[in-house]
Each structure stands twice: as structure tokens, then as C-alpha cells.
Coordinates of C-alpha atoms in Angstrom, one line a residue:
X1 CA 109.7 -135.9 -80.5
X2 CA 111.6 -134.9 -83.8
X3 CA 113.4 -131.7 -84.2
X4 CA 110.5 -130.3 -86.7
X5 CA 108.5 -130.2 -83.8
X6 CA 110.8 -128.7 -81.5
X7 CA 108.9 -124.9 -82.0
X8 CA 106.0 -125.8 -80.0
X9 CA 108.4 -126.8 -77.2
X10 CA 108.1 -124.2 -74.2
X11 CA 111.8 -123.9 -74.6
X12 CA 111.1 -121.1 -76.7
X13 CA 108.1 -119.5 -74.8
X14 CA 106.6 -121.3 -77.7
X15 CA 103.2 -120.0 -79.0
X16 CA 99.5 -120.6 -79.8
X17 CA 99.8 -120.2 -84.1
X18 CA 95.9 -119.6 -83.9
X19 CA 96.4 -116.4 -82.5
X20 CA 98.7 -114.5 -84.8
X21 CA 97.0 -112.0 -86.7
X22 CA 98.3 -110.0 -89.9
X23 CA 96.9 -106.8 -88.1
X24 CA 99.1 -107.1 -85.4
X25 CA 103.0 -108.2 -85.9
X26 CA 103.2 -108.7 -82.3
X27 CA 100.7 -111.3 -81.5
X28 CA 102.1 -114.3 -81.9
X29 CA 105.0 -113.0 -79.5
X30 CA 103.2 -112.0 -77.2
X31 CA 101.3 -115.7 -77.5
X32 CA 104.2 -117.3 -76.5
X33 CA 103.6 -116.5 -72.9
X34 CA 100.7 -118.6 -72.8
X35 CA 102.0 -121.9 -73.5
X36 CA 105.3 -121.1 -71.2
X37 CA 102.5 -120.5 -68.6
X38 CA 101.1 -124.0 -69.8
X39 CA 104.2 -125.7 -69.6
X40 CA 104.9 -124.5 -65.9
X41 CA 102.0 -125.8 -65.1
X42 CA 102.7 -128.8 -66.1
X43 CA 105.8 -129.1 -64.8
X44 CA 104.5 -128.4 -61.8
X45 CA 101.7 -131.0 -61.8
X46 CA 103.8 -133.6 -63.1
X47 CA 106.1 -133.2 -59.9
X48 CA 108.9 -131.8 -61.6
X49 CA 108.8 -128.2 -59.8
X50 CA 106.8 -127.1 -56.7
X51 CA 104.7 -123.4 -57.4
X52 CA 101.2 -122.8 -56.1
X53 CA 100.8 -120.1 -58.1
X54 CA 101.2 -121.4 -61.3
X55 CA 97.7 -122.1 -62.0
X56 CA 96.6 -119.2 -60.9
X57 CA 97.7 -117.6 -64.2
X58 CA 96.4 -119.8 -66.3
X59 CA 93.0 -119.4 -67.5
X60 CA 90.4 -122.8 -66.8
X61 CA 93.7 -124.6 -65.4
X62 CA 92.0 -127.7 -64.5
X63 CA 90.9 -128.4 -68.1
X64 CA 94.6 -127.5 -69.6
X65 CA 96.2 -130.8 -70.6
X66 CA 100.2 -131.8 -69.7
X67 CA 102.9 -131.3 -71.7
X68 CA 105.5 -134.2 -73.4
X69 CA 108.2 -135.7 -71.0
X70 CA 110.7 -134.0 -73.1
X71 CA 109.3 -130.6 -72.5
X72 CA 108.4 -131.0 -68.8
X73 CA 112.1 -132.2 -68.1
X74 CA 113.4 -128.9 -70.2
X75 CA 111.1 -126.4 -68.0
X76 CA 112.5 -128.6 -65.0
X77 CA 116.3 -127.9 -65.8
X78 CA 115.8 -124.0 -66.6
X79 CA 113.6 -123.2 -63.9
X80 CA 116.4 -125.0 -61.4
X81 CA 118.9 -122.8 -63.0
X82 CA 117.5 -119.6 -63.1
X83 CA 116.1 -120.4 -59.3
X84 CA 119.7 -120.8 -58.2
X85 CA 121.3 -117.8 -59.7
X86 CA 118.5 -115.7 -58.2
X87 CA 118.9 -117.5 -54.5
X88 CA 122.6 -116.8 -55.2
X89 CA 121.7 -112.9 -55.7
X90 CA 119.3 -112.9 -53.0
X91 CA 121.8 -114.8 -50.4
X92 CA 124.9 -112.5 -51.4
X93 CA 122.6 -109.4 -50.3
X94 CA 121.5 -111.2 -47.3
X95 CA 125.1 -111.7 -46.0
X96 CA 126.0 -108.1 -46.7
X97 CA 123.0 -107.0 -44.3
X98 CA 121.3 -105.3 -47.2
X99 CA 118.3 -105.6 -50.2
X100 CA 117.8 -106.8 -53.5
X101 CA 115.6 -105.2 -56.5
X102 CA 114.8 -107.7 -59.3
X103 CA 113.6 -106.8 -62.3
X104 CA 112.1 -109.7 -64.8
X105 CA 111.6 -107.9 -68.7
X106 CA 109.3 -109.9 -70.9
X107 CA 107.5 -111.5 -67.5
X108 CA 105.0 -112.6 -69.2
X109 CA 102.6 -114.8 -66.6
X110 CA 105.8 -115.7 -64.5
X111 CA 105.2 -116.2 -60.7
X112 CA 108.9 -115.9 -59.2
X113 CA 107.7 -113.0 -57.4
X114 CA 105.4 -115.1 -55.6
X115 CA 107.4 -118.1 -55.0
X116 CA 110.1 -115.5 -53.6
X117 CA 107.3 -114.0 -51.3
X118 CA 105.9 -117.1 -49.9
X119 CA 109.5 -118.2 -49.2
X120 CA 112.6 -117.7 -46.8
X121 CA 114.5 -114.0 -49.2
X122 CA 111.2 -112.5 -48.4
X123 CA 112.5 -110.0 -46.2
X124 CA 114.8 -109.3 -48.8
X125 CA 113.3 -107.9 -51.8
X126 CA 113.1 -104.2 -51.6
X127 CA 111.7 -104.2 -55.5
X128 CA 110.1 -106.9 -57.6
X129 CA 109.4 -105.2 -61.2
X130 CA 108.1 -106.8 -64.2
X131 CA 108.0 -105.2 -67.4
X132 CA 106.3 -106.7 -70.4
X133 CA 104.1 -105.5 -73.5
X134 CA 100.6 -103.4 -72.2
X135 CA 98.4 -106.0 -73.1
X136 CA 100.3 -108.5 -71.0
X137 CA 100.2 -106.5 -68.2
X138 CA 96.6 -105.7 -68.6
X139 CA 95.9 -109.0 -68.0
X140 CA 98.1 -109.4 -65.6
X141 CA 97.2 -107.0 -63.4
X142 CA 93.3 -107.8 -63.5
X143 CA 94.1 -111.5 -62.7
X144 CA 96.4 -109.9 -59.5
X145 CA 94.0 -107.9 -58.4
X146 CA 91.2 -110.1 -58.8
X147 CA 92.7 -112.8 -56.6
X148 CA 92.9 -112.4 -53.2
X149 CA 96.3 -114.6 -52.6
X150 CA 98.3 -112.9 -55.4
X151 CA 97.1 -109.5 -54.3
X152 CA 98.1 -110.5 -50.8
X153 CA 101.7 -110.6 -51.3
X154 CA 102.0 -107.7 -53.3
X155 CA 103.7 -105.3 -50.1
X156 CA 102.3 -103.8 -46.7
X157 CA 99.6 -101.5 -48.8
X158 CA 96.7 -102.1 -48.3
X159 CA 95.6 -101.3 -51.8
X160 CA 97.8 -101.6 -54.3
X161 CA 96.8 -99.6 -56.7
X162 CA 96.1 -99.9 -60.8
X163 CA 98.2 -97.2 -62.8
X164 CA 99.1 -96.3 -66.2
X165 CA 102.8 -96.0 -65.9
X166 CA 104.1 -96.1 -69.4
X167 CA 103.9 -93.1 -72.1
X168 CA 102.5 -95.4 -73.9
X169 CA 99.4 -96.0 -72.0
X170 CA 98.9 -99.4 -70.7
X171 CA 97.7 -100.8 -67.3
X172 CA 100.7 -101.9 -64.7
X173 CA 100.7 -101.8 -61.1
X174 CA 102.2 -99.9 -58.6
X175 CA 103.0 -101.1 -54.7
X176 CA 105.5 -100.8 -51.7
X177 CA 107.4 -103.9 -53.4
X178 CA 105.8 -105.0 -56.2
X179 CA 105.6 -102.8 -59.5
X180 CA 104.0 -104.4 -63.6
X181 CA 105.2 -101.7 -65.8
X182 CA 103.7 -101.8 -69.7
X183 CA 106.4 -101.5 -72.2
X184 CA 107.4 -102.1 -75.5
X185 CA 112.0 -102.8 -74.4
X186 CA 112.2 -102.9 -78.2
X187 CA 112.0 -98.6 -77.9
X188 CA 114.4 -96.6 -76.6
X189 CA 115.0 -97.1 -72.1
X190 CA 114.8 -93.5 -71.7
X191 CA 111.4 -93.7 -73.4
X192 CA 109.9 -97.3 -72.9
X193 CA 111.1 -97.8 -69.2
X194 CA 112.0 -93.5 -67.5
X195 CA 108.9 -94.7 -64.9
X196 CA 111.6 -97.1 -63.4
X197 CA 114.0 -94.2 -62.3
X198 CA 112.0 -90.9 -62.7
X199 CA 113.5 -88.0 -60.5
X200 CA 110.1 -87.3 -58.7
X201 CA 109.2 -90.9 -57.5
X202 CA 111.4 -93.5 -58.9
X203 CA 110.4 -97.2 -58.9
X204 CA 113.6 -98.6 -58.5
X205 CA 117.2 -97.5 -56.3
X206 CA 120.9 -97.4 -58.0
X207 CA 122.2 -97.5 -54.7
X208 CA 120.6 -101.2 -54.6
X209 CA 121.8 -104.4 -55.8
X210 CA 119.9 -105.0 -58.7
X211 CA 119.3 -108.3 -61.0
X212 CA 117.9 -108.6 -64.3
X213 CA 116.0 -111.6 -65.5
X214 CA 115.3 -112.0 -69.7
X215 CA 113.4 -115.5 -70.3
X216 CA 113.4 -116.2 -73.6
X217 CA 112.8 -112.8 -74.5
X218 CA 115.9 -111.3 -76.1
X219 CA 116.3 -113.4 -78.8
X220 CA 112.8 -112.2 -80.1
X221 CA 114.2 -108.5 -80.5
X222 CA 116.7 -106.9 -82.6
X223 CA 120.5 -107.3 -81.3
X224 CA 121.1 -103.9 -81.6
X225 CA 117.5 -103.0 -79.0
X226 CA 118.9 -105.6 -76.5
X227 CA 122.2 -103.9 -76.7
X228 CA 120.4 -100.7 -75.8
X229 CA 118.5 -101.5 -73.2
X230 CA 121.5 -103.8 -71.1
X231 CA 123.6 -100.6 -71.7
X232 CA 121.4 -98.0 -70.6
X233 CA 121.2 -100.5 -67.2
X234 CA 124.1 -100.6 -67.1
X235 CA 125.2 -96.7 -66.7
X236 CA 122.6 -96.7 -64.1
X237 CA 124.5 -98.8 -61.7
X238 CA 128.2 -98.2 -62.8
X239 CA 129.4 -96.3 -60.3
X240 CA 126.7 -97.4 -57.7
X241 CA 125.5 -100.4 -56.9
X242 CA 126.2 -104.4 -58.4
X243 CA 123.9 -104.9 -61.6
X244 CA 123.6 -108.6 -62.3
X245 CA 121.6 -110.4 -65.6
X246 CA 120.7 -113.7 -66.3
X247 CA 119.1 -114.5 -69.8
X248 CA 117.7 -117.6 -71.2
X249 CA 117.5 -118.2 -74.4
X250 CA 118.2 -120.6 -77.6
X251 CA 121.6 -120.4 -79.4
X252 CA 123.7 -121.8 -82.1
X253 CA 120.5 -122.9 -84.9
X254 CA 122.5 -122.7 -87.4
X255 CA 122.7 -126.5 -88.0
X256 CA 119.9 -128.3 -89.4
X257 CA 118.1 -128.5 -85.8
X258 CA 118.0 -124.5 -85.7
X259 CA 116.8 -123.9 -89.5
X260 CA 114.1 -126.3 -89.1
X261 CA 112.9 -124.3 -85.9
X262 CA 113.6 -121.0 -87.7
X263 CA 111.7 -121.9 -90.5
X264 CA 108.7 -122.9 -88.5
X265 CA 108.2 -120.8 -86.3
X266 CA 108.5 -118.0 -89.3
X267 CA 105.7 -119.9 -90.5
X268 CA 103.7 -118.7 -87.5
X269 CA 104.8 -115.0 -88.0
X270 CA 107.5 -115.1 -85.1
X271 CA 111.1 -114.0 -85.8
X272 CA 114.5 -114.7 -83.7
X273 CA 116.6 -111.8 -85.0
X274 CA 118.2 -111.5 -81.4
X275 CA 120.4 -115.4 -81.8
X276 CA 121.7 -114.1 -84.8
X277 CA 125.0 -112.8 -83.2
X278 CA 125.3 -115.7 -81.2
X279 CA 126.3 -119.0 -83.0
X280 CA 128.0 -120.9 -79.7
X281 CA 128.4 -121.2 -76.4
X282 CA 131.5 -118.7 -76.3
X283 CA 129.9 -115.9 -78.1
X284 CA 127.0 -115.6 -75.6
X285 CA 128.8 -113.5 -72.7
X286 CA 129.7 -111.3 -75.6
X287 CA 126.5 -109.6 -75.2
X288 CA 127.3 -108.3 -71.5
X289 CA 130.8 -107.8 -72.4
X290 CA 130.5 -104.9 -74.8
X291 CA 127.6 -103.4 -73.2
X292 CA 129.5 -102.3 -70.1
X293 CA 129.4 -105.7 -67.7
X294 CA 132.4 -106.6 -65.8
X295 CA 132.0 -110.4 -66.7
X296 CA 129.9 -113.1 -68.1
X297 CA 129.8 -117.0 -68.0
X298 CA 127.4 -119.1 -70.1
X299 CA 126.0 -122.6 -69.3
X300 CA 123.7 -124.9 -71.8
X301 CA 120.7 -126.6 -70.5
X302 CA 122.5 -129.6 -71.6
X303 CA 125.4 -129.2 -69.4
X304 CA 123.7 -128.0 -66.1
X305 CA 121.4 -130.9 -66.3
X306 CA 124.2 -133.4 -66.2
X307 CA 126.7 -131.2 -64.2
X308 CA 124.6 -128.8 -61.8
X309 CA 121.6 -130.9 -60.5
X310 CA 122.2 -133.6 -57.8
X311 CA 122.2 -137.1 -58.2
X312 CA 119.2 -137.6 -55.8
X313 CA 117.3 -135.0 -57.8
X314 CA 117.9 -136.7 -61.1
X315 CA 116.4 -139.8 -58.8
X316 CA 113.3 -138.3 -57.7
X317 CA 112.7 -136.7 -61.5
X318 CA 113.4 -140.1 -63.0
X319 CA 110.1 -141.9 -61.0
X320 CA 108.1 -139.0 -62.5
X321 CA 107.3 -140.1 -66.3
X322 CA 108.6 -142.9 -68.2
X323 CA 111.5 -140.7 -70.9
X324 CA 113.4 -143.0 -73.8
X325 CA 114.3 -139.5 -75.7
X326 CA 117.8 -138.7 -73.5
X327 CA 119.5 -138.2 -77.6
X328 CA 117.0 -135.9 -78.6
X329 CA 116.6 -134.7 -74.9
X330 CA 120.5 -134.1 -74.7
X331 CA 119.7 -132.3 -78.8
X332 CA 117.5 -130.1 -77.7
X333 CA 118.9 -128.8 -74.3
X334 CA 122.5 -128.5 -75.8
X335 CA 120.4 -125.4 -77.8
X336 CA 119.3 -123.5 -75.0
X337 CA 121.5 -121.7 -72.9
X338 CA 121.6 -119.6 -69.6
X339 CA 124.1 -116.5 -69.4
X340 CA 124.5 -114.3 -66.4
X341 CA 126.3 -111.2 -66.6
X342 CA 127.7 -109.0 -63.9
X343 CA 128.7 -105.2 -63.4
X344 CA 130.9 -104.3 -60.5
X345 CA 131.7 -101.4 -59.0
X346 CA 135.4 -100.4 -57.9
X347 CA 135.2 -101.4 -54.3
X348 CA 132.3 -104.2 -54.1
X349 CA 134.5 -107.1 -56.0
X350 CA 133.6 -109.7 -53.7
X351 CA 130.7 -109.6 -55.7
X352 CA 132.4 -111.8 -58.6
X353 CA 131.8 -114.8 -56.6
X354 CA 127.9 -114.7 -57.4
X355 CA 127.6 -118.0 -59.8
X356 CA 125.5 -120.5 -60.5
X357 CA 127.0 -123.2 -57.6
X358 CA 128.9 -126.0 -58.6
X359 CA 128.5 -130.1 -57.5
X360 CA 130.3 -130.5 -54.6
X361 CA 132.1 -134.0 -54.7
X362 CA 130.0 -137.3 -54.7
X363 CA 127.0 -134.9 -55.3
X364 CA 127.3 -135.7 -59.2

């Protein structure tokens, strides 16, 4: 695969170009959920991750075709990483005898919640919120409710109900752990997101450990909105509760790699404003640094593959599909990055040892 053709990657939360429409600047954004949703899938059918509820979000999944090598192995190594920092949050919480809130912005189709539900941190989620634009939730939520093994893990009620929760309008919905909240993160917090922590009945604690998840979504909005919106989360839970952040996105397209994915995807009416600021590995943590975060640390998909995943998994991928692309494959992962960010209040330090776990010896 050649770097021109990079864009329709799902590295990027790539996107279906047929969709954009002049009318609506947002559309082929919001698009780009879809073929993320396509490439989990495939991923997932190619034996590179396990989720059974992938297809479940994915309209007429048995006739969707499977992605490249190049971008099934990408999906593998983000999904492991992101996994890991979240079992990391979850475990943390678990040994300190209390609960976690998560809160993915941008969700899009993801299934985490499920996977967590179906899994051993059950127990441990007090709040699972996912925010994204109101006709992604809309969609969302009709697909929850109209399947009776999503709708089954949303929390003890036994009808969780459909609400408009944002000023906005839009169609979220609202459970004992589960919550999709329509927003536009773009506008102001206090505006797009106040249902989150409304004085009457607020959706989420700041007396709970809370992580952040952005996938691929803040390098589609303007630095100075993604500033915002980590700061306002931030003066939530300083003086309160550990606020953790992990964000996946592309970096550092400056070079010839990066213009040619710029300039394409501009083609197709979608804009990266949000990588801007960040030209290398170092300036990434500089994002949680000035918005009020204690510390950050930044890791390319490059890097983890070869220095995070065990041997015997790099085994049991290999087996999977025949790859002769490991230049371009190392090319395009040293482009992508995940960051996590953490805020720490004065007495809970011991929660600076949450990290993405290293290799122990002779695991490499």
C-alpha cells in the first residue's frame, strides 16, 4: 500500500468520500466512524482481536468485505494499546476498593463498553459515557435498543430509557451505568456537555476516578476547542478525584507522508486542524501539560508494536495473513501515536504509576 493511499486507512477513522455533502461540513467526519467500525470488524474476523459485538454495529455485516493486512495489523496494535491503559485504570481502582467512570468523546460505533461488560472490571464501572455528534447517537441508540444483547448490558434497569439530553436536541441514552450523550465537543463544555454534571441529577461523580478516551477525534477539531474541553475536565477533578486521558491520533505529517494524507483527505472535505501543534513525538504530552494535567507520556504505534506486545503474540498475529509491507507498515505506525495524560490530586500520588505496562524480560 503507498502512502497516497494511506487516508482510506482506518488509522484515521478514515471515511466513506461518497458521503460528504456540501450542505453539511460535518459529514464526511462524522463518515469516518463507519469504516473504523468496518475495520474493527475486520480485525476481528481476521483473528487479530476478539469482540462479539463488533458486528453488531455494523449494518449488513456479513456482506462487509476485510480490510488490507496493513490496516488490520494497525487496528490490532491500537486497540491492544488503548485496551491496556484502560485495564490499567480499571485494575488501579480495583486495588483501591473503589469505581471507575469512563468517558469515550467521539465514540462513534465503539463497543469497549461492551467488551468491559461481558468481562472480569465489570463490577467496576460505576459510569460508561459516550459522547459523540446527535446523529451518531441517534443511530446509536436505535441500534442499542433494538438489540436485545446490547440492551442487556446496559445496567440493572429494566428499561433504559431514550432521552434528549443535550441543548441541542439529539437522541442519547440514559441508564444506571451506561449514558450516549449528543454533542457537538467543538462548543463550549459548559454548553455542549452541562448534562454530564448538572446540579439536579448529574451523570457523572468528581469524587470518582475518571478516564477519558479521544480516538482519533481530536485532531479533527480546532486546537484551541480540544484545549477547552480537557481544561474544563480538568477543574472538575482537581481537587477531587484522579482524571486520566488517553488519545489516539496521527502526528508529525509534515513530511511528504503527512502532506500527501492532508491533501487527500481535504479532497474529501475533511480537515486535521487539531495535528497542527504537534509536529513529534515530544510535543504530544504538551496538550495535557498546559491544560492542567499533572503528567503525560506519549508512545507511537510504531514503538509499542515492537516494544509492548509479546513475542508469542507477534507469533500467533504472524499465522494470520501473509504481510511483505513491515517498511511501509513500520511508515505508517511511526505516524500515529497514543498519549495518556494524568491529573493528580495532592494526596492520591500513587496514582502516577498508572502506565501503559512495559515487557518484562525475555517477553520481547
Amino acid at each position: 500500500m503507498r502512502p497516497h493511499t494511506i487516508p482510506n486507512s482506518p488509522f484515521p477513522r478514515s471515511f466513506n468520500e461518497s458521503t460528504h455533502a456540501s450542505s453539511d461540513p460535518d459529514a464526511p467526519t462524522r463518515a469516518t466512524d463507519g469504516d473504523a467500525s468496518l475495520a474493527r470488524l475486520s480485525a476481528v474476523r481476521k483473528g487479530y482481536l476478539n469482540d462479539d459485538f463488533a458486528a453488531l454495529f455494523v449494518p449488513r455485516a456479513h456482506l462487509q468485505p476485510n480490510r488490507a493486512p496493513l490496516i488490520n495489523i494497525g487496528t490490532w496494535v491500537r486497540t491492544i494499546a488503548i485496551d491496556r491503559l484502560v485495564d490499567q485504570w480499571l485494575l488501579r481502582c480495583e486495588d483501591q476498593g473503589v469505581q471507575a467512570q469512563i468517558v469515550s468523546l467521539g465514540a462513534g460505533s465503539d463497543s469497549r463498553f461492551w467488551k468491559l461488560m461481558a468481562g472480569s472490571h465489570a463490577s467496576t464501572l460505576a459510569k460508561y459515557v459516550e459522547v459523540d455528534f446527535s446523529e451518531i447517537t441517534g443511530k446509536k441508540a436505535m441500534t442499542i435498543r433494538k438489540d436485545r444483547t446490547l440492551n442487556g448490558y446496559l445496567g440493572p434497569d429494566t428499561s433504559p430509557q431514550l432521552d434528549n439530553l443535550s441543548a441541542g436536541g439529539g437522541t442519547g441514552i440514559s441508564s444506571s451505568v451506561y449514558n450516549l450523550v449528543p454533542a457537538d465537543i467543538r462548543c463550549p463544555p459548559d454548553e455542549a456537555l452541562s448534562a454530564l454534571f448538572t446540579p439536579d441529577t448529574p451523570i457523572l461523580s468528581k469524587t470518582v476516578p475518571t478516564l477519558l478516551l479521544f480516538e482519533c477525534v481530536l485532531a479533527y477539531m480546532p486546537p484551541s476547542d480540544s484545549e477547552a474541553l480537557l481544561a474544563w475536565f480538568a477543574a472538575q477533578f482537581t481537587d477531587s478525584a484522579p482524571l486520566g486521558a488517553v488519545v489516539y491520533e496521527m502526528f508529525g505529517l509534515e513530511d511528504s507522508f503527512g502532506k500527501m494524507m492532508i491533501s487527500n483527505l481535504k479532497s474529501r472535505g475533511v480537515s486535521l486542524p487539531g495535528v497542527v501543534p504537534y509536529k513529534d513525538q515530544a510535543s504530544l504530552p504538551n496538550r495535557f501539560t498546559k491544560t492542567g494535567f499533572s503528567r503525560s507520556q506519549a508512545w507511537t504505534l510504531k514503538d509499542i508494536r515492537k516494544e509492548y506486545i509479546e513475542a508469542e503474540e507477534h507469533e500467533r498475529v504472524s499465522t494470520l495473513e501473509l504481510v511483505d509491507e513491515i517498511e511501509e507498515i513500520d511508515l505508517v505506525l511511526s505516524h500515529y501515536a497514543i498519549t495518556s495524560g494524568i491529573l493528580v490530586p495532592q494526596g492520591l500520588e500513587r496514582w502516577f504509576a498508572w502506565d501503559l505496562p512495559k515487557l518484562q524480560q525475555g517477553q520481547v
